[in-house]
Amino acid sequence: MTTLNDCRAMDADDPLRQLRDLFTLPEGVTYLDGNSLGPLPRATAARVAKAIESEWGEGLIRSWNSAGWFELPRRVGDRIAAWIGAGEGEVVATDTTSINLYKVLSAALSIQAEDAPGKRVVLSERSNFPTDLYIAQALCEDRGFTLKLLEPEQIEGELAKGEAAVLMLTHVNYRTGAMHDMAALTALAHRHGALAVWDLAHSVGAVPVDLRGAQADFAVGCGYKYLNGGPGAPAFAWVNSRHADRFRQPLAGWWGHAAPFEFTPEYRPAPGIVRYLCGTQPVLSLTALDCGLDAIDTSRAAGGMAALRRKSLALTDLFIALAEERCAGHGLSLVTPRDHARRGSQVCLSRTEGAYAIVQALIARGVIGDFRAPDILRFGFTPLYLRFEDVWNAAEHLREVLQDGEWRRPEFNRQHAVT
Ligand SMILES: *Cc1c(COP(=O)(O)O)cnc(C)c1O
């Protein structure tokens, strides 16, 4: 049996323990929802205040040049590239994950319409995040493709039919925390003439990602989850350099033009990834995202992604063990894979009755996780700022909420708009 003292000893040995100080975490809160909205880095408020008061207030329009505003989507993109196995000049930080997915999927369909006109199917997973499926549905309808939704074990067989133009997957499943083998599935897609589009929303900053190594074609991801860029932070888009000068940007705005300040009436796409920009970018939000990257980049001195991943697996292993030891007999089932190679940075438990109310009761106790319909309790474990003692506390609160039936209280059973 694991004890609280074991957890404290793990914290004392943790090479990443000092990184917690980079974040503002409210007293009495155990934050297990950094996979949905990362916490506030301590440096962000002052940095954004400076962007407002000095860069905007004093510099005014000159700051597009003098404060580097114009370069921000590329500069922040290069910093993200280092966390996903991409090269410099291959990533831009811009727009939302939904919008970027629209752009990259559209580009992939255009390439395939030329190279493989007989392939008219887009494959994805039924359990993919809904916005990804909605975007794909709309695009497929507009462009004369068919979207086929599969269970993971059907992917190989469907690809083998040779009808798929694109395999569009989310690397780590938002609901279950299950992680795909990106290199293997990309190779499989390529063998059957399909392009591979990956959504890294629950991967970037959380698990090792090697887009170039996997030879993936396109990727998108999120800035407000494990990158701690703040609510609604810009997302990002990546394209493999072999497609970089070929793809068509469906939202061909002036920021993606080769020379936006020539103000010519004809669109001429910028070389490479820059053509993925559409219009004027949110400078204040990009500045906050830059601070989120400062925080995660600080982990490099203590081992970077290898150290983060090691701790993330230790945190999720510990939570699984504690939930099974201390909450046994309360009807919880583990949804997240035990196999490390197939696990993201979260643990999901299911319970046929009361999953929503249990999460509400935990939140009332300061343990913030979330509920995902219909029956999932989701706990994100972010190695940048969580302690092993936090995992202990979370499991203890879960045990108490279940043991005393506290979750049955009416206030925990009222549904809120955002779960
Ligand atoms: C969080 C998430 C999104 C979010 O998309 P937005 O456009 O930022 O709302 C999209 N896809 C996946 C897989 C996600 O996990």
PDB file of N, CA, C and O and ligand atoms in Angstrom, residues 96-98 128-129 131-132 170 174 199 201-202 222 224-225, ligand 1:
ATOM      1  N   THR A  96      -7.746  29.395 -33.882  1.00  0.00           N
ATOM      2  CA  THR A  96      -8.120  28.358 -32.911  1.00  0.00           C
ATOM      3  C   THR A  96      -7.803  26.981 -33.500  1.00  0.00           C
ATOM      4  O   THR A  96      -7.566  26.855 -34.707  1.00  0.00           O
ATOM      5  N   THR A  97      -7.840  25.974 -32.651  1.00  0.00           N
ATOM      6  CA  THR A  97      -7.617  24.610 -33.147  1.00  0.00           C
ATOM      7  C   THR A  97      -8.653  24.273 -34.216  1.00  0.00           C
ATOM      8  O   THR A  97      -8.321  23.703 -35.262  1.00  0.00           O
ATOM      9  N   SER A  98      -9.916  24.636 -33.976  1.00  0.00           N
ATOM     10  CA  SER A  98     -10.972  24.336 -34.954  1.00  0.00           C
ATOM     11  C   SER A  98     -10.655  24.966 -36.303  1.00  0.00           C
ATOM     12  O   SER A  98     -10.758  24.316 -37.354  1.00  0.00           O
ATOM     13  N   ASN A 128     -13.418  10.881 -31.585  1.00  0.00           N
ATOM     14  CA  ASN A 128     -12.615  12.106 -31.702  1.00  0.00           C
ATOM     15  C   ASN A 128     -13.376  13.269 -31.069  1.00  0.00           C
ATOM     16  O   ASN A 128     -14.601  13.216 -30.906  1.00  0.00           O
ATOM     17  N   PHE A 129     -12.653  14.325 -30.737  1.00  0.00           N
ATOM     18  CA  PHE A 129     -13.291  15.514 -30.164  1.00  0.00           C
ATOM     19  C   PHE A 129     -14.318  16.064 -31.170  1.00  0.00           C
ATOM     20  O   PHE A 129     -14.010  16.208 -32.346  1.00  0.00           O
ATOM     21  N   THR A 131     -15.536  18.914 -32.173  1.00  0.00           N
ATOM     22  CA  THR A 131     -15.286  20.008 -33.124  1.00  0.00           C
ATOM     23  C   THR A 131     -14.495  19.487 -34.326  1.00  0.00           C
ATOM     24  O   THR A 131     -14.740  19.901 -35.464  1.00  0.00           O
ATOM     25  N   ASP A 132     -13.587  18.550 -34.118  1.00  0.00           N
ATOM     26  CA  ASP A 132     -12.815  17.987 -35.229  1.00  0.00           C
ATOM     27  C   ASP A 132     -13.754  17.294 -36.216  1.00  0.00           C
ATOM     28  O   ASP A 132     -13.600  17.414 -37.437  1.00  0.00           O
ATOM     29  N   THR A 170      -6.889  12.447 -33.571  1.00  0.00           N
ATOM     30  CA  THR A 170      -6.343  13.150 -32.418  1.00  0.00           C
ATOM     31  C   THR A 170      -5.418  12.174 -31.694  1.00  0.00           C
ATOM     32  O   THR A 170      -5.796  11.039 -31.418  1.00  0.00           O
ATOM     33  N   TYR A 174      -9.339  12.937 -25.950  1.00  0.00           N
ATOM     34  CA  TYR A 174      -9.681  13.899 -24.892  1.00  0.00           C
ATOM     35  C   TYR A 174     -10.454  13.236 -23.768  1.00  0.00           C
ATOM     36  O   TYR A 174     -10.394  13.661 -22.610  1.00  0.00           O
ATOM     37  N   ASP A 199      -4.195  15.920 -34.653  1.00  0.00           N
ATOM     38  CA  ASP A 199      -4.554  16.950 -33.681  1.00  0.00           C
ATOM     39  C   ASP A 199      -3.780  16.655 -32.394  1.00  0.00           C
ATOM     40  O   ASP A 199      -3.909  15.569 -31.825  1.00  0.00           O
ATOM     41  N   ALA A 201      -3.925  18.482 -29.534  1.00  0.00           N
ATOM     42  CA  ALA A 201      -4.476  19.298 -28.446  1.00  0.00           C
ATOM     43  C   ALA A 201      -4.103  18.754 -27.063  1.00  0.00           C
ATOM     44  O   ALA A 201      -3.775  19.525 -26.163  1.00  0.00           O
ATOM     45  N   HIS A 202      -4.160  17.440 -26.893  1.00  0.00           N
ATOM     46  CA  HIS A 202      -3.848  16.855 -25.579  1.00  0.00           C
ATOM     47  C   HIS A 202      -2.454  16.243 -25.536  1.00  0.00           C
ATOM     48  O   HIS A 202      -2.146  15.447 -24.646  1.00  0.00           O
ATOM     49  N   CYS A 222      -3.276  22.993 -29.513  1.00  0.00           N
ATOM     50  CA  CYS A 222      -3.977  23.964 -28.685  1.00  0.00           C
ATOM     51  C   CYS A 222      -2.988  24.706 -27.786  1.00  0.00           C
ATOM     52  O   CYS A 222      -2.024  24.127 -27.286  1.00  0.00           O
ATOM     53  N   TYR A 224      -4.003  26.658 -24.993  1.00  0.00           N
ATOM     54  CA  TYR A 224      -4.491  26.945 -23.630  1.00  0.00           C
ATOM     55  C   TYR A 224      -4.531  25.724 -22.725  1.00  0.00           C
ATOM     56  O   TYR A 224      -4.944  25.820 -21.581  1.00  0.00           O
ATOM     57  N   LYS A 225      -4.128  24.566 -23.248  1.00  0.00           N
ATOM     58  CA  LYS A 225      -4.120  23.364 -22.410  1.00  0.00           C
ATOM     59  C   LYS A 225      -2.744  23.236 -21.752  1.00  0.00           C
ATOM     60  O   LYS A 225      -2.421  24.015 -20.870  1.00  0.00           O
TER      61      LYS A 225
HETATM   62  C1  LIG B   1      -9.454  21.160 -26.832  1.00  0.00           C
HETATM   63  C2  LIG B   1      -9.606  20.587 -28.199  1.00  0.00           C
HETATM   64  C3  LIG B   1     -10.027  21.385 -29.263  1.00  0.00           C
HETATM   65  C4  LIG B   1     -10.411  22.818 -29.007  1.00  0.00           C
HETATM   66  O1  LIG B   1     -10.712  23.502 -30.154  1.00  0.00           O
HETATM   67  P1  LIG B   1     -11.001  25.067 -30.074  1.00  0.00           P
HETATM   68  O2  LIG B   1     -11.080  25.465 -31.471  1.00  0.00           O
HETATM   69  O3  LIG B   1      -9.868  25.689 -29.307  1.00  0.00           O
HETATM   70  O4  LIG B   1     -12.261  25.256 -29.306  1.00  0.00           O
HETATM   71  C5  LIG B   1     -10.100  20.822 -30.519  1.00  0.00           C
HETATM   72  N1  LIG B   1      -9.782  19.517 -30.729  1.00  0.00           N
HETATM   73  C6  LIG B   1      -9.376  18.722 -29.713  1.00  0.00           C
HETATM   74  C7  LIG B   1      -9.029  17.304 -29.982  1.00  0.00           C
HETATM   75  C8  LIG B   1      -9.295  19.226 -28.424  1.00  0.00           C
HETATM   76  O5  LIG B   1      -8.923  18.446 -27.412  1.00  0.00           O
END
